[in-house]
Coordinates of C-alpha atoms in Angstrom, one line a residue:
X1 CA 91.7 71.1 124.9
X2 CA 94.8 68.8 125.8
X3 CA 95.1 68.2 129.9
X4 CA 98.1 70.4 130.8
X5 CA 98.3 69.1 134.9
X6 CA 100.1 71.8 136.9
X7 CA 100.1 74.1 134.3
X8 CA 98.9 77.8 133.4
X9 CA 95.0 78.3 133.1
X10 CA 95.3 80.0 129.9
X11 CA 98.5 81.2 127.4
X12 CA 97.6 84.1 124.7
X13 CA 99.8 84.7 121.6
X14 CA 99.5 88.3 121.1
X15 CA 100.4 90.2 117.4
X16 CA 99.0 93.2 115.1
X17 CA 99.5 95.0 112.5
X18 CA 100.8 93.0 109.4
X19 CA 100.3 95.5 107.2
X20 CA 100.3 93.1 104.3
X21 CA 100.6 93.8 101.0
X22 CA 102.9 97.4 102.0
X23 CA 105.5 98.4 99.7
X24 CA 109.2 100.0 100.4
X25 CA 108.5 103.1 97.6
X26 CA 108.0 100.5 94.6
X27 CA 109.6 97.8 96.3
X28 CA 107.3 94.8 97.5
X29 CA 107.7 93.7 101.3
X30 CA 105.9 89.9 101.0
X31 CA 109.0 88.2 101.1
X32 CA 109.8 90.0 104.5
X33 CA 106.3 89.2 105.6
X34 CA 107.1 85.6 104.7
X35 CA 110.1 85.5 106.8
X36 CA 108.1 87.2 109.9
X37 CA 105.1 85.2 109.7
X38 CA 107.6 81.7 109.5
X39 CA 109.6 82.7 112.8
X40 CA 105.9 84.1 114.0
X41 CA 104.6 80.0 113.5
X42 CA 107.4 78.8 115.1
X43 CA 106.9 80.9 118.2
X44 CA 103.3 79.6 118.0
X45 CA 104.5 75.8 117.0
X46 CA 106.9 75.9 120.3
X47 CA 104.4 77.8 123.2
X48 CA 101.3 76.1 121.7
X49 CA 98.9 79.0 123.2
X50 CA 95.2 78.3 123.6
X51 CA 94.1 81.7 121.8
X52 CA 95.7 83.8 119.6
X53 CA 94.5 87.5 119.1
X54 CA 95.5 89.7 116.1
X55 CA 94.9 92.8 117.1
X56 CA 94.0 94.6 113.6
X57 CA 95.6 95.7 110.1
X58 CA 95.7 93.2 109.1
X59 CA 96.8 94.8 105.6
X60 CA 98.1 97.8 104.7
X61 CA 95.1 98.9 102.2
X62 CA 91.4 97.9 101.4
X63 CA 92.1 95.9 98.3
X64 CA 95.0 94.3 99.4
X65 CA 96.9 92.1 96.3
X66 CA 95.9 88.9 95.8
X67 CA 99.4 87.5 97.3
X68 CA 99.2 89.6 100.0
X69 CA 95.8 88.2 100.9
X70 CA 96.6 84.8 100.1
X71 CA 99.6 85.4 102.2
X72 CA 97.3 86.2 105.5
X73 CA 94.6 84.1 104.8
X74 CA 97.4 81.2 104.8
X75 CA 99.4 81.9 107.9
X76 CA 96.0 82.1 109.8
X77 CA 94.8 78.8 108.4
X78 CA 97.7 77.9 110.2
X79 CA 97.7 79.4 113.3
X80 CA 93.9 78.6 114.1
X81 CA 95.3 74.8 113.5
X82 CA 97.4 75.3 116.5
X83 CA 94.4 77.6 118.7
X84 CA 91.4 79.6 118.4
X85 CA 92.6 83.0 116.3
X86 CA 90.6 86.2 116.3
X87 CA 91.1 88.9 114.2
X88 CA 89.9 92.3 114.8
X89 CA 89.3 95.1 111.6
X90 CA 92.4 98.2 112.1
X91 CA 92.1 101.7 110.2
X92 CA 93.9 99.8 107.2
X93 CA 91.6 97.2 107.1
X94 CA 88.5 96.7 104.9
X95 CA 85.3 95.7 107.1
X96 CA 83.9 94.1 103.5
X97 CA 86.4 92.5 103.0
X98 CA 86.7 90.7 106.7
X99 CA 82.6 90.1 106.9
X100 CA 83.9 88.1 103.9
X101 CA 86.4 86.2 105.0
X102 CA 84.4 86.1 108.7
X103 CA 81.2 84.2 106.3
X104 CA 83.9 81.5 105.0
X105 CA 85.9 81.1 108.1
X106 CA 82.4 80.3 109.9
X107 CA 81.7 77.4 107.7
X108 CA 84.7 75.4 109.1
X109 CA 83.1 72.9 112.1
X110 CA 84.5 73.6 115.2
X111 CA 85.0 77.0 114.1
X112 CA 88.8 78.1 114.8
X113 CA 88.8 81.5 113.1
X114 CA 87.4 84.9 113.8
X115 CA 87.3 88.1 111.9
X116 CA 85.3 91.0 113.9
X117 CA 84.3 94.4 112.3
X118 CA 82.3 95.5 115.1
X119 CA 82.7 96.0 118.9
X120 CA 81.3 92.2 120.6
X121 CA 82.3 89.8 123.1
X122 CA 83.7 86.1 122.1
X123 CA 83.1 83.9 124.3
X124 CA 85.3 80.8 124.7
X125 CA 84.1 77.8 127.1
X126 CA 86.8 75.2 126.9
X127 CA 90.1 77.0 126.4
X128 CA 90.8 76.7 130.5
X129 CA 89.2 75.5 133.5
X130 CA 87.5 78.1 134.0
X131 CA 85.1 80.4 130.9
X132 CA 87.1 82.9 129.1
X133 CA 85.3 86.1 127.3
X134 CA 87.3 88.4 124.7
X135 CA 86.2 92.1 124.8
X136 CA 86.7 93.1 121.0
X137 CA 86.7 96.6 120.3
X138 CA 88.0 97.0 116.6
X139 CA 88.8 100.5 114.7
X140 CA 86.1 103.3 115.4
X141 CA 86.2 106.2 113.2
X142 CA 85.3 109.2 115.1
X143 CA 82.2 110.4 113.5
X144 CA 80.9 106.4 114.2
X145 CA 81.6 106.6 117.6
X146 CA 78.2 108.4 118.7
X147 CA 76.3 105.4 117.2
X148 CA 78.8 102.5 118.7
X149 CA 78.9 104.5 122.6
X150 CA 74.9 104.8 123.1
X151 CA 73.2 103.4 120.2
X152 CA 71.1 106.6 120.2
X153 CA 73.4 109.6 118.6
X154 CA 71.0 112.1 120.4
X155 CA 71.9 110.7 124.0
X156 CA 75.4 111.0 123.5
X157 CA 77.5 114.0 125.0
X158 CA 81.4 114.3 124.5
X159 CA 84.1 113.5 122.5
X160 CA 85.8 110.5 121.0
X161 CA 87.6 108.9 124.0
X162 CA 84.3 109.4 125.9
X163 CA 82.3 107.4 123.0
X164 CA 85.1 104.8 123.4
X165 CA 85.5 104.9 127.4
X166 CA 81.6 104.6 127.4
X167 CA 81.8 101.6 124.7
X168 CA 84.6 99.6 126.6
X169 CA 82.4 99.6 130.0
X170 CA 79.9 97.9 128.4
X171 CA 81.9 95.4 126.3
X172 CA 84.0 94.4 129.1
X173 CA 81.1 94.4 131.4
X174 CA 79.3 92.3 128.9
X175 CA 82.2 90.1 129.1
X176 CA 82.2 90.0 132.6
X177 CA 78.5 88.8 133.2
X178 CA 79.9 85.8 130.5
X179 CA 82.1 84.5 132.5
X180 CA 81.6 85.5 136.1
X181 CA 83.5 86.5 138.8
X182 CA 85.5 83.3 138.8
X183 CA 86.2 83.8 134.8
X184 CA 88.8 85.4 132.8
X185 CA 88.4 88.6 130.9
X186 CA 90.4 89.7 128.4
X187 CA 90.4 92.9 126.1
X188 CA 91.3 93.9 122.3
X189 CA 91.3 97.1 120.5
X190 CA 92.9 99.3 117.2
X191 CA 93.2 102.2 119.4
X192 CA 95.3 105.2 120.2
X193 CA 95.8 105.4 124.1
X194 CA 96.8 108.8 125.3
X195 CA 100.4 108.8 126.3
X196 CA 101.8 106.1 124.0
X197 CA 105.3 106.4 121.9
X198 CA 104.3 106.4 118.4
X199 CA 107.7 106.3 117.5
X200 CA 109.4 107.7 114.4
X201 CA 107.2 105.9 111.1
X202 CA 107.4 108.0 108.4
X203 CA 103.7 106.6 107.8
X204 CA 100.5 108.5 108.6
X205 CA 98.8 107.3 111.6
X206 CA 95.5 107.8 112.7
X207 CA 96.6 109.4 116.1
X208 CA 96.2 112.8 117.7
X209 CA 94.0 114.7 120.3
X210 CA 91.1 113.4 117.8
X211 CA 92.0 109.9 118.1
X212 CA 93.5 109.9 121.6
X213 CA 91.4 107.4 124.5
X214 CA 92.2 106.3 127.9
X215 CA 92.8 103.0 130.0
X216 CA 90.5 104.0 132.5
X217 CA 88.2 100.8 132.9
X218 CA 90.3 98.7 131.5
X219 CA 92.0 97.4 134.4
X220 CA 88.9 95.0 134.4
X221 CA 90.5 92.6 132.0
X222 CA 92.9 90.6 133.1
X223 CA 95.4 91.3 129.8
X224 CA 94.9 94.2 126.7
X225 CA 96.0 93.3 123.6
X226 CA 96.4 96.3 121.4
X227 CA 96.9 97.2 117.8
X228 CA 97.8 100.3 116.0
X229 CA 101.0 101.6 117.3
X230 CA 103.8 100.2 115.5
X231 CA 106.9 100.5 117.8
X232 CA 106.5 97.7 121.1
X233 CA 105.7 99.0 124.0
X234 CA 103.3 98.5 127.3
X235 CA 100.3 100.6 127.9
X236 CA 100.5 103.5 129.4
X237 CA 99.7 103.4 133.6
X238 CA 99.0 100.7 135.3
X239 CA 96.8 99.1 133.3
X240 CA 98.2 95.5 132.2
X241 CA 98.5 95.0 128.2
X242 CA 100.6 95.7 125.3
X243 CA 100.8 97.2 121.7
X244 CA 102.4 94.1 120.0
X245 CA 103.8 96.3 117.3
X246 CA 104.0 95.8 113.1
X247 CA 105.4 92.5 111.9
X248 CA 108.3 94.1 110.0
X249 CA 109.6 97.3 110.0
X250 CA 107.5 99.2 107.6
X251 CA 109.6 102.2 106.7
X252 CA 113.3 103.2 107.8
X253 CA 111.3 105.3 110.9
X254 CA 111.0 102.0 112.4
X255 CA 114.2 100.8 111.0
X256 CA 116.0 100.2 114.1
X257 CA 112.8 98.9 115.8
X258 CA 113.0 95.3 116.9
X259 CA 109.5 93.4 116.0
X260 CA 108.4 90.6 119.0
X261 CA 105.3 88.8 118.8
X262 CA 103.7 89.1 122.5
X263 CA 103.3 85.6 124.9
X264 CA 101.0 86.2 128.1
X265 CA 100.7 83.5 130.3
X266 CA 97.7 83.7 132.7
X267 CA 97.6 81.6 136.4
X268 CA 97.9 82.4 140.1
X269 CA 99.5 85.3 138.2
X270 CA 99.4 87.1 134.7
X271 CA 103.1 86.7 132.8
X272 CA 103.9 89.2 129.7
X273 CA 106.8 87.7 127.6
X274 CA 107.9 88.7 123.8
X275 CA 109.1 86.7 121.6
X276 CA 111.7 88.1 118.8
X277 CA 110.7 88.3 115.4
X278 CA 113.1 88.0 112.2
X279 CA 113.0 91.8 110.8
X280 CA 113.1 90.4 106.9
X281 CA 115.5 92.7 105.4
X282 CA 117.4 95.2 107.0
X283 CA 116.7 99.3 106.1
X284 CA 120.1 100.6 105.6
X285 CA 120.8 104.0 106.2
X286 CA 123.8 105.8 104.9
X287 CA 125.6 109.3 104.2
X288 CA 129.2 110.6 103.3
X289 CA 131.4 110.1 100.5
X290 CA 131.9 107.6 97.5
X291 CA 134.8 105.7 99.2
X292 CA 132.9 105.3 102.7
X293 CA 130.5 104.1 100.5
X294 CA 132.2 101.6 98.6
X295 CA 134.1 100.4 101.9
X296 CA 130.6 99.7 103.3
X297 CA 129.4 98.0 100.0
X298 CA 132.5 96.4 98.8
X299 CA 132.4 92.7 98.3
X300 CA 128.7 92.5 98.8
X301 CA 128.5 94.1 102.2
X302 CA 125.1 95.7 101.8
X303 CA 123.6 92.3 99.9
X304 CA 120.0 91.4 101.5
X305 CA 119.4 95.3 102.4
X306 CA 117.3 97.7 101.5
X307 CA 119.7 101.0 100.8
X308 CA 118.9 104.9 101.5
X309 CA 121.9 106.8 100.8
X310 CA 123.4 110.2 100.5
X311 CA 126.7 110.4 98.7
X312 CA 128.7 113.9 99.0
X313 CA 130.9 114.2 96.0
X314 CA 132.6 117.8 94.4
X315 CA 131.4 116.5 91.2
X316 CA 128.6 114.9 89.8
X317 CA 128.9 110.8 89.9
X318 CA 127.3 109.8 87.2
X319 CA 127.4 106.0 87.5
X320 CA 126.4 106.2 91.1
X321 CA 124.1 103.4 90.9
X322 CA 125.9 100.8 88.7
X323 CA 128.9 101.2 91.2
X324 CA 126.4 99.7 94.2
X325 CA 125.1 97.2 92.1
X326 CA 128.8 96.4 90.8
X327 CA 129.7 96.5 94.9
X328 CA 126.6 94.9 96.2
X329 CA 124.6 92.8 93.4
X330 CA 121.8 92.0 96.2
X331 CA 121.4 95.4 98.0
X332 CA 118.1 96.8 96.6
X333 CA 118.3 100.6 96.2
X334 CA 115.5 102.4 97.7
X335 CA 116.9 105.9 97.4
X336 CA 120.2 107.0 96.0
X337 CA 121.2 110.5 95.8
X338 CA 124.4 112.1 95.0
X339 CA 125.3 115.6 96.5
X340 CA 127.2 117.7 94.4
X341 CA 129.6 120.6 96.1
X342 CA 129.9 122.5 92.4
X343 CA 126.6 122.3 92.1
X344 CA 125.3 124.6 94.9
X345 CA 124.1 128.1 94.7
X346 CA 127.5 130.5 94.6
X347 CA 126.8 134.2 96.5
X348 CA 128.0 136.6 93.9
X349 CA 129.4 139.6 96.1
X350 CA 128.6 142.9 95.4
X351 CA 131.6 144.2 93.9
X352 CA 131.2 141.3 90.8
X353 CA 127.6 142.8 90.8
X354 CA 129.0 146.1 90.5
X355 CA 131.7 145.4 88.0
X356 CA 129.8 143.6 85.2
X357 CA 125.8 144.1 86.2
X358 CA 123.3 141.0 85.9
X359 CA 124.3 138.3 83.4
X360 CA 122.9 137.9 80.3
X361 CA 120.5 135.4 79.5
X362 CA 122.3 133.7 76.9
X363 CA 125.2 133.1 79.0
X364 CA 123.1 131.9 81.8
X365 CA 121.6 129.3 79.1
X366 CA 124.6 128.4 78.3
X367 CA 126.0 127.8 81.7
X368 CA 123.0 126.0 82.5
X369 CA 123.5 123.9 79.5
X370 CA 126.9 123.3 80.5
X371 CA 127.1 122.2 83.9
X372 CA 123.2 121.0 85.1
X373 CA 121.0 120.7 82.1
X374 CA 122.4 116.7 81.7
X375 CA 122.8 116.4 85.5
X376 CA 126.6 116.4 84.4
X377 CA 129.4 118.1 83.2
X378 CA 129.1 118.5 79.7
X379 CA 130.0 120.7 76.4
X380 CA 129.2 124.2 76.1
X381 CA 126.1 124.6 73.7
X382 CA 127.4 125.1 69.9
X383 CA 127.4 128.5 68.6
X384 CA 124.6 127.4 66.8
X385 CA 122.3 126.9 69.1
X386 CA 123.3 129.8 71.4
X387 CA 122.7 132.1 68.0
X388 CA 119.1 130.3 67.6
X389 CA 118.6 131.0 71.5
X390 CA 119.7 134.5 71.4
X391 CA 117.5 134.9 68.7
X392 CA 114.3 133.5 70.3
X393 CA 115.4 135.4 73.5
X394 CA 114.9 138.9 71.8
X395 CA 112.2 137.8 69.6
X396 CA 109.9 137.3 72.5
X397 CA 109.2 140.9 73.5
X398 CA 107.4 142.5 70.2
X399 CA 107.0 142.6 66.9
X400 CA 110.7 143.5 66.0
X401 CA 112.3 140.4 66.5
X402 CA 113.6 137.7 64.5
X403 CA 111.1 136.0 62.2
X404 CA 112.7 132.3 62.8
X405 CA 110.3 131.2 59.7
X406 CA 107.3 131.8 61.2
X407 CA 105.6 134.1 58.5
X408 CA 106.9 131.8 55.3
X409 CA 104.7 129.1 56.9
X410 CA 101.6 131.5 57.4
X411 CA 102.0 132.0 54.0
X412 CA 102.2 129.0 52.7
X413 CA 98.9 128.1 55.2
X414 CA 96.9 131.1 54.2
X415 CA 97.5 129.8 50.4
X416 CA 96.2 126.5 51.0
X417 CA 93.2 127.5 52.9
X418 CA 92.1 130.0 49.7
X419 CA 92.6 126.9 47.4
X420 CA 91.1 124.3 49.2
X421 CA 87.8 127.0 49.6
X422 CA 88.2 127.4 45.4
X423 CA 88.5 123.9 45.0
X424 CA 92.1 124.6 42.8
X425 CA 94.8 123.5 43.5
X426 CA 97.0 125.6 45.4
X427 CA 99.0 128.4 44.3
X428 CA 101.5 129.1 47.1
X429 CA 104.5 131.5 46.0
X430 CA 107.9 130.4 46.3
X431 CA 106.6 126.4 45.8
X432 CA 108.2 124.5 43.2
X433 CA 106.6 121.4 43.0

């Protein structure tokens, strides 16, 4: 470690949640992670920590694509160049898959890379004057809790933020007898903490009375760096530590989220700064009518976005989409859809009931085929087919209704079958040839 005279004992870089390798609906988010990740090296280029901590999901799914991985695997490479990294496994994240990369990133001499899967203390004797011990408490699913709290599953009594309250006094008391009193503690987890904002992610998290634990202990460590919530926030209470919050934002809940990458600066007193992260491309939102839209989109005013948009129109607009790409040839469309005033359910009143009864079926085939059956205004059906449809309509109850061909062609099957068992060739009435 460099001689820093007059300077902080320690400086943590704090981050989570990646999600690497998600997708927008079919739309691929690596480039945003690219643009993240850069601004997230610079931050780590220009405060030069002595540890960085990742605090879990790392991807967004147990095979993560190979670019995705690649991706990661890269921008830690490059961040254990500048300090120590630890990564710990989130809900998303495949232990496998991080033993793996764990086995590979152990080969390197001095080791600068971590990957842990399992609750353990790292200890770390030359990042400051004085020993420093990282409490690592990664993703616990609740029916593994029982094993991770006691060891013994038959000793154990309570639920799953007892198991975890339980497993953090020992890991951060492990941590403690590292370092001593003079040393500094420090604390990681994937949890759900009781009280926290999930915020408005239209993704599924892992959170809930099931999931829910508590800070009590933790005031131990001198900083917590939490993973698994996506919006930024502190802990709740007085306990000292953050949820760094995903990368990018991963869905347009957390579109209006700004992303930071956490700095914590540790001396005579403990400093939590964040550093702003570029958001990759913005989540547009947008609803009213087909001139708002085109004001908004004219002359390449939603270029670089991702666009979810509602358009009110009387009738349908059948070119919706070609008109944003002809407005905006760089807006990537997420979700476009055009509501239609004509099209919505009409009350019939009780003296049209009473006048003419229930419509027919033909005509409400026919108006069906006219106005929604295309998803736009179209040509009545030709007599033809109307006849054909009528005809099918009353055929459909019994044995009196139109034949539409049906028995010529049994016929002409039961024939074939008789000759084919005679070994003759067949004689079918009405067949010329």
């Amino acid at each position: 470690m460099e001689d820093r005279p007059g300077g902080p004992d320690l400086k943590l870089l704090h981050t989570a949640d990646w999600h690497l390798g998600a997708k927008l609906g079919r739309h691929d988010r690596i480039e945003d992670h690219r643009v993240a990740l850069q601004g997230l090296l610079d931050v780590a280029d220009s405060e030069r920590p002595d540890l960085i901590v990742h605090a879990g999901d790392l991807f967004d799914a147990y095979r993560p694509p190979y670019p995705a991985l690649r991706l990661g695997v890269t921008a830690l490479q490059r961040l254990a160049e500048i300090a120590p990294t630890v990564v710990i496994s989130g809900n998303h994240d495949s232990q496998a898959l991080l033993e793996v990369l764990d086995d590979m990133a152990g080969l390197a001499s001095p080791r600068r890379l971590w990957f842990v899967t399992a609750p353990r203390v790292l200890e770390f004797n030359e990042l400051a004057e004085v020993p420093v011990a990282l409490a690592c408490v990664p993703f616990i699913p609740p029916g593994a809790i029982t094993d991770y709290a006691t060891g013994d599953a038959s000793r154990f009594e309570g639920d799953y933020a007892d198991g975890i309250r339980t497993l953090n006094d020992r890991v951060i008391g492990d941590a403690r007898d590292a370092v001593g009193a003079s040393g500094i503690v420090l604390y990681t987890a994937h949890l759900h903490v009781d009280g926290a904002r999930p915020g408005r992610s239209e993704r599924r998290f892992t959170v809930g009375e099931d999931h829910a634990t508590h800070t009590t202990g933790l005031h131990r460590a001198l900083y917590c760096a939490f993973g698994h919530i996506h919006d930024p926030q502190q802990l709740p209470g007085s306990v000292r530590g953050r949820y760094a919050g995903s990368l990018v934002p991963l869905d347009y809940g957390e579109s209006r989220q700004s992303k930071h990458v956490v700095v914590v600066t540790i001396g005579d007193d403990v400093r939590v700064d964040q550093r702003e992260l570029p958001p990759g491309r913005p989540l547009e939102s947008f609803a009213g009518t087909l001139g708002e839209l085109e004001a908004r989109a004219r002359d390449g005013g939603l270029d670089g976005c991702f666009l979810k948009a509602v358009v009110t129109s009387d009738d349908p607009i059948p070119d919706l989409a070609d008109r944003v790409a002809g407005w905006s040839p760089g807006c990537v469309v997420f979700n476009l859809v055009n509501e239609v005033a004509n099209r919505r359910v009409r009350a019939i009143s009780q003296t049209e009931t009473d006048d003419r009864g229930e419509p027919a079926i033909d005509e409400l085939f026919a108006e069906w085929r006219t106005t929604a059956a295309t998803g736009r205004a179209t040509k009545a059906p030709l007599a033809s087919v109307q006849e054909l449809f009528r005809e099918a309509v009353a055929g459909s109850g019994g044995e009196e209704g139109p034949d539409l061909g049906v028995t010529a062609l049994a016929i002409r099957a039961e024939a074939a079958l008789r000759a084919l068992s005679r070994g003759l060739e067949p004689d079918v009435p009405g067949d010329a040839g």
